[in-house]
Amino acid sequence: MDNKQLNEVKIFASQIRIEILKMLAEAGSGHVGGSLDLAELMAVLYGGKMRVDAKDPTWPDRDYLIMSKGHAGPALYASLALKGFFPMEKLATLNKLGTDLPSHCDRKKTPGVDMTAGSLGQGVGAATGIALGNQMSGRNNYTYCILGDGEMDEGSVWESMLLAPQMKLDHYIVIADDNGMQIDGTTKDIVNLGNLTTKAAEFGWFAMDVDGHDPAAISDAIDVCKQAGRPAFINMHTIKAKGWPRYEGQVGSHWVGGIRKEDVAEPVTQLEAEIQRLRMSV
């Protein structure tokens, strides 16, 4: 990724955060922490790393993205809208009656969504099946799965983590959003899973750590994973609610109620200023 591409991805990440904040303010509540902290990853994936077609969201040879932590739907919706999968105006309908953008991702409602989510711990199993199906069909596309560190308490995650290396799924990348928190507290206090990277490696995965707010590092990590010749696991260290200082690094940011438009005005202004600075630096 050259400097121009890196700048474009950083701008895209700020745009994603802005749209997440606007969506949540329009809805009046929602999943703040686990949506905002994915902005850099989503910008890398939808900024050119993934092979997708906004005009043909169900293209069989596309790269698949499974948002296992489905409550981070706003991060995915913002990315898809900004890339032209559906009109930007739809973002204002988040969580509203009759919306195509429900609180948790729904494959049957939203163009570009590859799995209906909600119950945590299911995404890795679904993604493993998709990766296996594509491999058996002779396709060369990649399957990406984004899961939360909290949902890794689920046993179904580790059953799938055992299966993928056995099936030699070398076009399969799982990315853990490791912000150290879940709805009820810190992950180490709820169920301490220890070092996720070490665990994945012991299960037969190529595993590595990355700074989840460094787009260049994320992009490089994905490139390295594609050369591994086996399923790859990226433990992505993030700050929950990154981009909204009021809630950054707080357990309580998982879901926030009573969000008003004036509450997000300052972080939106700061993000817009960052976009302007990045555009001037090119």
Short mmCIF file of C-alpha atoms in Angstrom, two decimals:
data_model
loop_
_atom_site.label_atom_id
_atom_site.label_comp_id
_atom_site.label_asym_id
_atom_site.label_seq_id
_atom_site.Cartn_x
_atom_site.Cartn_y
_atom_site.Cartn_z
CA MET A 1 0.00 0.00 0.00
CA ASP A 2 1.61 3.27 -1.11
CA ASN A 3 1.12 6.62 0.65
CA LYS A 4 -1.75 7.67 -1.62
CA GLN A 5 -3.61 4.41 -1.06
CA LEU A 6 -2.97 4.62 2.68
CA ASN A 7 -4.40 8.15 2.78
CA GLU A 8 -7.49 7.00 0.90
CA VAL A 9 -8.04 4.16 3.36
CA LYS A 10 -7.62 6.50 6.33
CA ILE A 11 -10.18 8.87 4.81
CA PHE A 12 -12.53 5.95 4.22
CA ALA A 13 -12.15 4.86 7.87
CA SER A 14 -13.10 8.35 9.08
CA GLN A 15 -16.07 8.39 6.70
CA ILE A 16 -17.21 5.05 8.10
CA ARG A 17 -16.99 6.40 11.66
CA ILE A 18 -18.94 9.52 10.72
CA GLU A 19 -21.74 7.47 9.19
CA ILE A 20 -21.84 5.13 12.20
CA LEU A 21 -22.21 8.10 14.56
CA LYS A 22 -24.91 9.69 12.40
CA MET A 23 -26.81 6.40 12.18
CA LEU A 24 -26.74 5.86 15.92
CA ALA A 25 -27.83 9.42 16.60
CA GLU A 26 -30.71 9.07 14.13
CA ALA A 27 -31.76 5.81 15.78
CA GLY A 28 -31.27 7.26 19.26
CA SER A 29 -29.42 4.21 20.53
CA GLY A 30 -27.30 1.30 19.39
CA HIS A 31 -24.08 -0.68 19.50
CA VAL A 32 -21.39 1.97 19.72
CA GLY A 33 -18.22 0.27 20.93
CA GLY A 34 -17.97 -2.76 18.69
CA SER A 35 -18.98 -0.80 15.59
CA LEU A 36 -16.64 2.18 15.85
CA ASP A 37 -13.57 0.08 16.61
CA LEU A 38 -13.84 -1.76 13.26
CA ALA A 39 -13.52 1.31 11.02
CA GLU A 40 -9.90 0.74 9.92
CA LEU A 41 -10.48 -2.94 9.21
CA MET A 42 -13.61 -2.24 7.17
CA ALA A 43 -11.82 0.53 5.26
CA VAL A 44 -9.00 -1.87 4.35
CA LEU A 45 -11.35 -4.68 3.32
CA TYR A 46 -13.80 -2.58 1.31
CA GLY A 47 -11.14 -0.12 0.21
CA GLY A 48 -9.71 -2.66 -2.22
CA LYS A 49 -8.55 -5.73 -0.32
CA MET A 50 -11.75 -7.69 -0.86
CA ARG A 51 -13.02 -8.67 -4.29
CA VAL A 52 -16.66 -7.55 -4.37
CA ASP A 53 -19.09 -5.98 -6.83
CA ALA A 54 -21.64 -3.44 -5.53
CA LYS A 55 -23.71 -3.96 -8.70
CA ASP A 56 -23.80 -7.72 -8.15
CA PRO A 57 -23.68 -8.38 -4.38
CA THR A 58 -24.31 -12.13 -4.79
CA TRP A 59 -21.61 -12.66 -7.43
CA PRO A 60 -20.48 -16.26 -6.76
CA ASP A 61 -16.77 -15.48 -7.15
CA ARG A 62 -16.80 -12.59 -4.68
CA ASP A 63 -14.88 -12.63 -1.43
CA TYR A 64 -17.27 -13.36 1.41
CA LEU A 65 -17.39 -11.39 4.66
CA ILE A 66 -19.09 -12.97 7.67
CA MET A 67 -19.83 -10.45 10.43
CA SER A 68 -20.13 -12.95 13.25
CA LYS A 69 -20.38 -10.12 15.81
CA GLY A 70 -23.59 -9.08 14.11
CA HIS A 71 -24.26 -6.21 16.53
CA ALA A 72 -21.48 -4.37 14.64
CA GLY A 73 -23.89 -4.07 11.74
CA PRO A 74 -23.53 -0.26 11.62
CA ALA A 75 -19.85 -0.64 10.65
CA LEU A 76 -20.77 -2.98 7.81
CA TYR A 77 -23.76 -0.90 6.69
CA ALA A 78 -21.69 2.29 6.55
CA SER A 79 -19.01 0.53 4.48
CA LEU A 80 -21.51 -0.98 2.06
CA ALA A 81 -23.40 2.28 1.55
CA LEU A 82 -20.20 4.26 0.98
CA LYS A 83 -19.18 1.69 -1.65
CA GLY A 84 -22.52 1.95 -3.46
CA PHE A 85 -24.25 -1.29 -2.45
CA PHE A 86 -27.36 0.71 -1.55
CA PRO A 87 -28.31 4.42 -1.27
CA MET A 88 -26.70 6.40 1.52
CA GLU A 89 -30.16 7.63 2.57
CA LYS A 90 -31.00 4.16 3.86
CA LEU A 91 -28.48 4.59 6.69
CA ALA A 92 -30.97 6.90 8.44
CA THR A 93 -33.37 3.96 8.82
CA LEU A 94 -31.10 1.92 11.13
CA ASN A 95 -33.18 -0.14 13.59
CA LYS A 96 -36.42 1.56 12.55
CA LEU A 97 -39.68 -0.25 11.77
CA GLY A 98 -39.54 -1.85 8.33
CA THR A 99 -35.86 -1.08 7.84
CA ASP A 100 -33.47 -3.08 5.66
CA LEU A 101 -30.77 -2.29 8.25
CA PRO A 102 -31.71 -4.12 11.44
CA SER A 103 -29.72 -4.01 14.67
CA HIS A 104 -27.97 -7.26 13.72
CA CYS A 105 -26.97 -8.09 10.14
CA ASP A 106 -29.57 -9.89 8.02
CA ARG A 107 -28.58 -11.55 4.74
CA LYS A 108 -32.13 -11.42 3.38
CA LYS A 109 -32.57 -7.71 3.99
CA THR A 110 -29.29 -5.95 3.18
CA PRO A 111 -27.37 -6.14 -0.13
CA GLY A 112 -23.78 -7.19 0.56
CA VAL A 113 -24.46 -9.03 3.83
CA ASP A 114 -23.37 -12.67 3.55
CA MET A 115 -24.74 -14.10 6.83
CA THR A 116 -27.64 -13.36 9.14
CA ALA A 117 -26.20 -12.81 12.62
CA GLY A 118 -27.54 -12.33 16.10
CA SER A 119 -26.70 -15.29 18.28
CA LEU A 120 -22.98 -14.97 18.91
CA GLY A 121 -20.55 -17.79 18.22
CA GLN A 122 -22.18 -18.94 14.98
CA GLY A 123 -20.19 -16.98 12.44
CA VAL A 124 -17.00 -19.04 12.47
CA GLY A 125 -18.99 -22.20 11.80
CA ALA A 126 -20.85 -20.56 8.91
CA ALA A 127 -17.66 -19.04 7.51
CA THR A 128 -15.86 -22.39 7.74
CA GLY A 129 -18.68 -24.00 5.77
CA ILE A 130 -18.60 -21.23 3.15
CA ALA A 131 -14.82 -21.49 2.80
CA LEU A 132 -15.08 -25.27 2.46
CA GLY A 133 -17.88 -25.00 -0.09
CA ASN A 134 -15.93 -22.54 -2.20
CA GLN A 135 -12.85 -24.74 -2.02
CA MET A 136 -14.82 -27.81 -3.10
CA SER A 137 -16.29 -25.79 -6.00
CA GLY A 138 -12.81 -24.87 -7.20
CA ARG A 139 -13.24 -21.16 -6.50
CA ASN A 140 -10.24 -19.02 -5.65
CA ASN A 141 -12.07 -16.45 -3.52
CA TYR A 142 -11.42 -15.68 0.14
CA THR A 143 -13.71 -15.95 3.13
CA TYR A 144 -13.23 -13.44 5.94
CA CYS A 145 -14.88 -13.79 9.34
CA ILE A 146 -14.95 -11.00 11.93
CA LEU A 147 -15.72 -12.10 15.46
CA GLY A 148 -15.57 -10.47 18.86
CA ASP A 149 -13.23 -11.54 21.63
CA GLY A 150 -16.25 -11.90 23.94
CA GLU A 151 -18.02 -14.34 21.63
CA MET A 152 -14.92 -16.51 21.67
CA ASP A 153 -16.24 -17.80 25.01
CA GLU A 154 -18.59 -19.92 22.88
CA GLY A 155 -17.56 -23.53 22.38
CA SER A 156 -18.86 -23.55 18.81
CA VAL A 157 -16.10 -21.10 17.87
CA TRP A 158 -13.40 -23.55 18.92
CA GLU A 159 -15.06 -26.55 17.26
CA SER A 160 -14.81 -24.68 13.96
CA MET A 161 -11.28 -23.52 14.76
CA LEU A 162 -10.33 -27.20 15.07
CA LEU A 163 -11.99 -28.15 11.78
CA ALA A 164 -10.60 -25.50 9.43
CA PRO A 165 -6.91 -26.60 9.56
CA GLN A 166 -8.00 -30.23 9.19
CA MET A 167 -9.79 -29.29 5.96
CA LYS A 168 -6.77 -27.24 4.77
CA LEU A 169 -8.84 -24.10 4.12
CA ASP A 170 -6.05 -21.89 2.85
CA HIS A 171 -8.39 -19.14 1.55
CA TYR A 172 -9.91 -18.45 4.95
CA ILE A 173 -9.02 -15.59 7.31
CA VAL A 174 -10.58 -15.09 10.74
CA ILE A 175 -10.11 -11.69 12.37
CA ALA A 176 -10.77 -11.28 16.09
CA ASP A 177 -11.76 -7.82 17.33
CA ASP A 178 -9.76 -7.98 20.55
CA ASN A 179 -10.78 -4.88 22.52
CA GLY A 180 -10.65 -6.74 25.84
CA MET A 181 -14.29 -6.08 26.68
CA GLN A 182 -17.72 -7.63 26.33
CA ILE A 183 -21.21 -6.66 27.40
CA ASP A 184 -20.78 -7.64 31.07
CA GLY A 185 -17.21 -6.56 31.72
CA THR A 186 -13.64 -7.22 30.64
CA THR A 187 -12.98 -10.49 28.83
CA LYS A 188 -10.34 -11.53 31.35
CA ASP A 189 -12.83 -11.13 34.19
CA ILE A 190 -15.73 -12.92 32.46
CA VAL A 191 -13.84 -15.86 30.87
CA ASN A 192 -10.10 -15.45 30.61
CA LEU A 193 -9.09 -17.12 27.34
CA GLY A 194 -5.45 -16.14 27.69
CA ASN A 195 -3.48 -15.35 24.55
CA LEU A 196 -5.82 -15.76 21.58
CA THR A 197 -2.96 -15.78 19.05
CA THR A 198 -1.19 -18.60 20.86
CA LYS A 199 -4.42 -20.58 21.14
CA ALA A 200 -5.18 -20.24 17.43
CA ALA A 201 -1.64 -21.35 16.55
CA GLU A 202 -2.01 -24.38 18.81
CA PHE A 203 -5.19 -25.26 16.92
CA GLY A 204 -3.19 -25.33 13.68
CA TRP A 205 -3.80 -21.84 12.33
CA PHE A 206 -1.25 -19.40 11.03
CA ALA A 207 -1.71 -16.72 13.67
CA MET A 208 -0.47 -13.18 14.17
CA ASP A 209 -1.22 -9.97 16.09
CA VAL A 210 -1.91 -6.56 14.56
CA ASP A 211 -2.77 -3.03 15.68
CA GLY A 212 -6.43 -2.73 14.67
CA HIS A 213 -6.16 1.02 14.15
CA ASP A 214 -3.18 0.89 11.78
CA PRO A 215 -4.57 0.35 8.26
CA ALA A 216 -1.16 -0.29 6.72
CA ALA A 217 -0.43 -2.98 9.31
CA ILE A 218 -3.85 -4.57 8.77
CA SER A 219 -3.34 -4.63 5.00
CA ASP A 220 0.13 -6.13 5.36
CA ALA A 221 -1.15 -8.76 7.81
CA ILE A 222 -3.82 -9.89 5.37
CA ASP A 223 -1.23 -10.16 2.59
CA VAL A 224 1.01 -12.27 4.83
CA CYS A 225 -1.93 -14.49 5.77
CA LYS A 226 -2.69 -15.13 2.09
CA GLN A 227 0.78 -16.65 1.72
CA ALA A 228 0.46 -18.93 4.75
CA GLY A 229 -0.98 -21.95 2.94
CA ARG A 230 -3.46 -22.67 5.75
CA PRO A 231 -6.29 -20.97 7.62
CA ALA A 232 -5.11 -17.68 9.12
CA PHE A 233 -6.08 -15.93 12.32
CA ILE A 234 -5.45 -12.23 12.96
CA ASN A 235 -5.77 -11.07 16.55
CA MET A 236 -6.63 -7.42 15.98
CA HIS A 237 -6.04 -5.24 19.05
CA THR A 238 -8.53 -2.36 19.16
CA ILE A 239 -9.92 0.33 21.44
CA LYS A 240 -13.64 -0.11 22.00
CA ALA A 241 -15.63 2.88 20.65
CA LYS A 242 -12.55 4.32 18.93
CA GLY A 243 -13.41 7.75 17.50
CA TRP A 244 -15.89 8.86 20.15
CA PRO A 245 -13.72 10.02 23.08
CA ARG A 246 -16.66 10.04 25.51
CA TYR A 247 -16.96 6.26 25.25
CA GLU A 248 -13.50 5.08 24.17
CA GLY A 249 -12.24 2.09 26.13
CA GLN A 250 -15.37 1.74 28.24
CA VAL A 251 -17.33 -1.45 28.84
CA GLY A 252 -20.54 0.59 28.85
CA SER A 253 -20.04 1.52 25.20
CA HIS A 254 -21.24 -1.91 24.04
CA TRP A 255 -24.76 -0.50 23.71
CA VAL A 256 -25.69 3.10 24.45
CA GLY A 257 -29.18 4.55 24.78
CA GLY A 258 -30.45 8.10 24.55
CA ILE A 259 -28.01 9.20 21.84
CA ARG A 260 -28.86 12.67 20.51
CA LYS A 261 -27.59 14.34 17.35
CA GLU A 262 -25.88 17.01 19.46
CA ASP A 263 -23.99 14.24 21.30
CA VAL A 264 -22.20 13.17 18.13
CA ALA A 265 -21.64 16.66 16.72
CA GLU A 266 -18.17 17.10 18.24
CA PRO A 267 -16.69 13.72 17.20
CA VAL A 268 -18.19 14.11 13.73
CA THR A 269 -16.60 17.56 13.42
CA GLN A 270 -13.24 16.16 14.55
CA LEU A 271 -13.46 13.34 12.02
CA GLU A 272 -14.39 15.74 9.23
CA ALA A 273 -11.36 17.87 10.14
CA GLU A 274 -9.19 14.75 9.96
CA ILE A 275 -10.53 13.98 6.49
CA GLN A 276 -9.73 17.51 5.38
CA ARG A 277 -6.21 17.24 6.81
CA LEU A 278 -5.61 13.96 5.01
CA ARG A 279 -6.88 15.35 1.71
CA MET A 280 -4.61 18.38 2.03
CA SER A 281 -1.60 16.14 2.70
CA VAL A 282 -1.83 14.26 -0.59
#
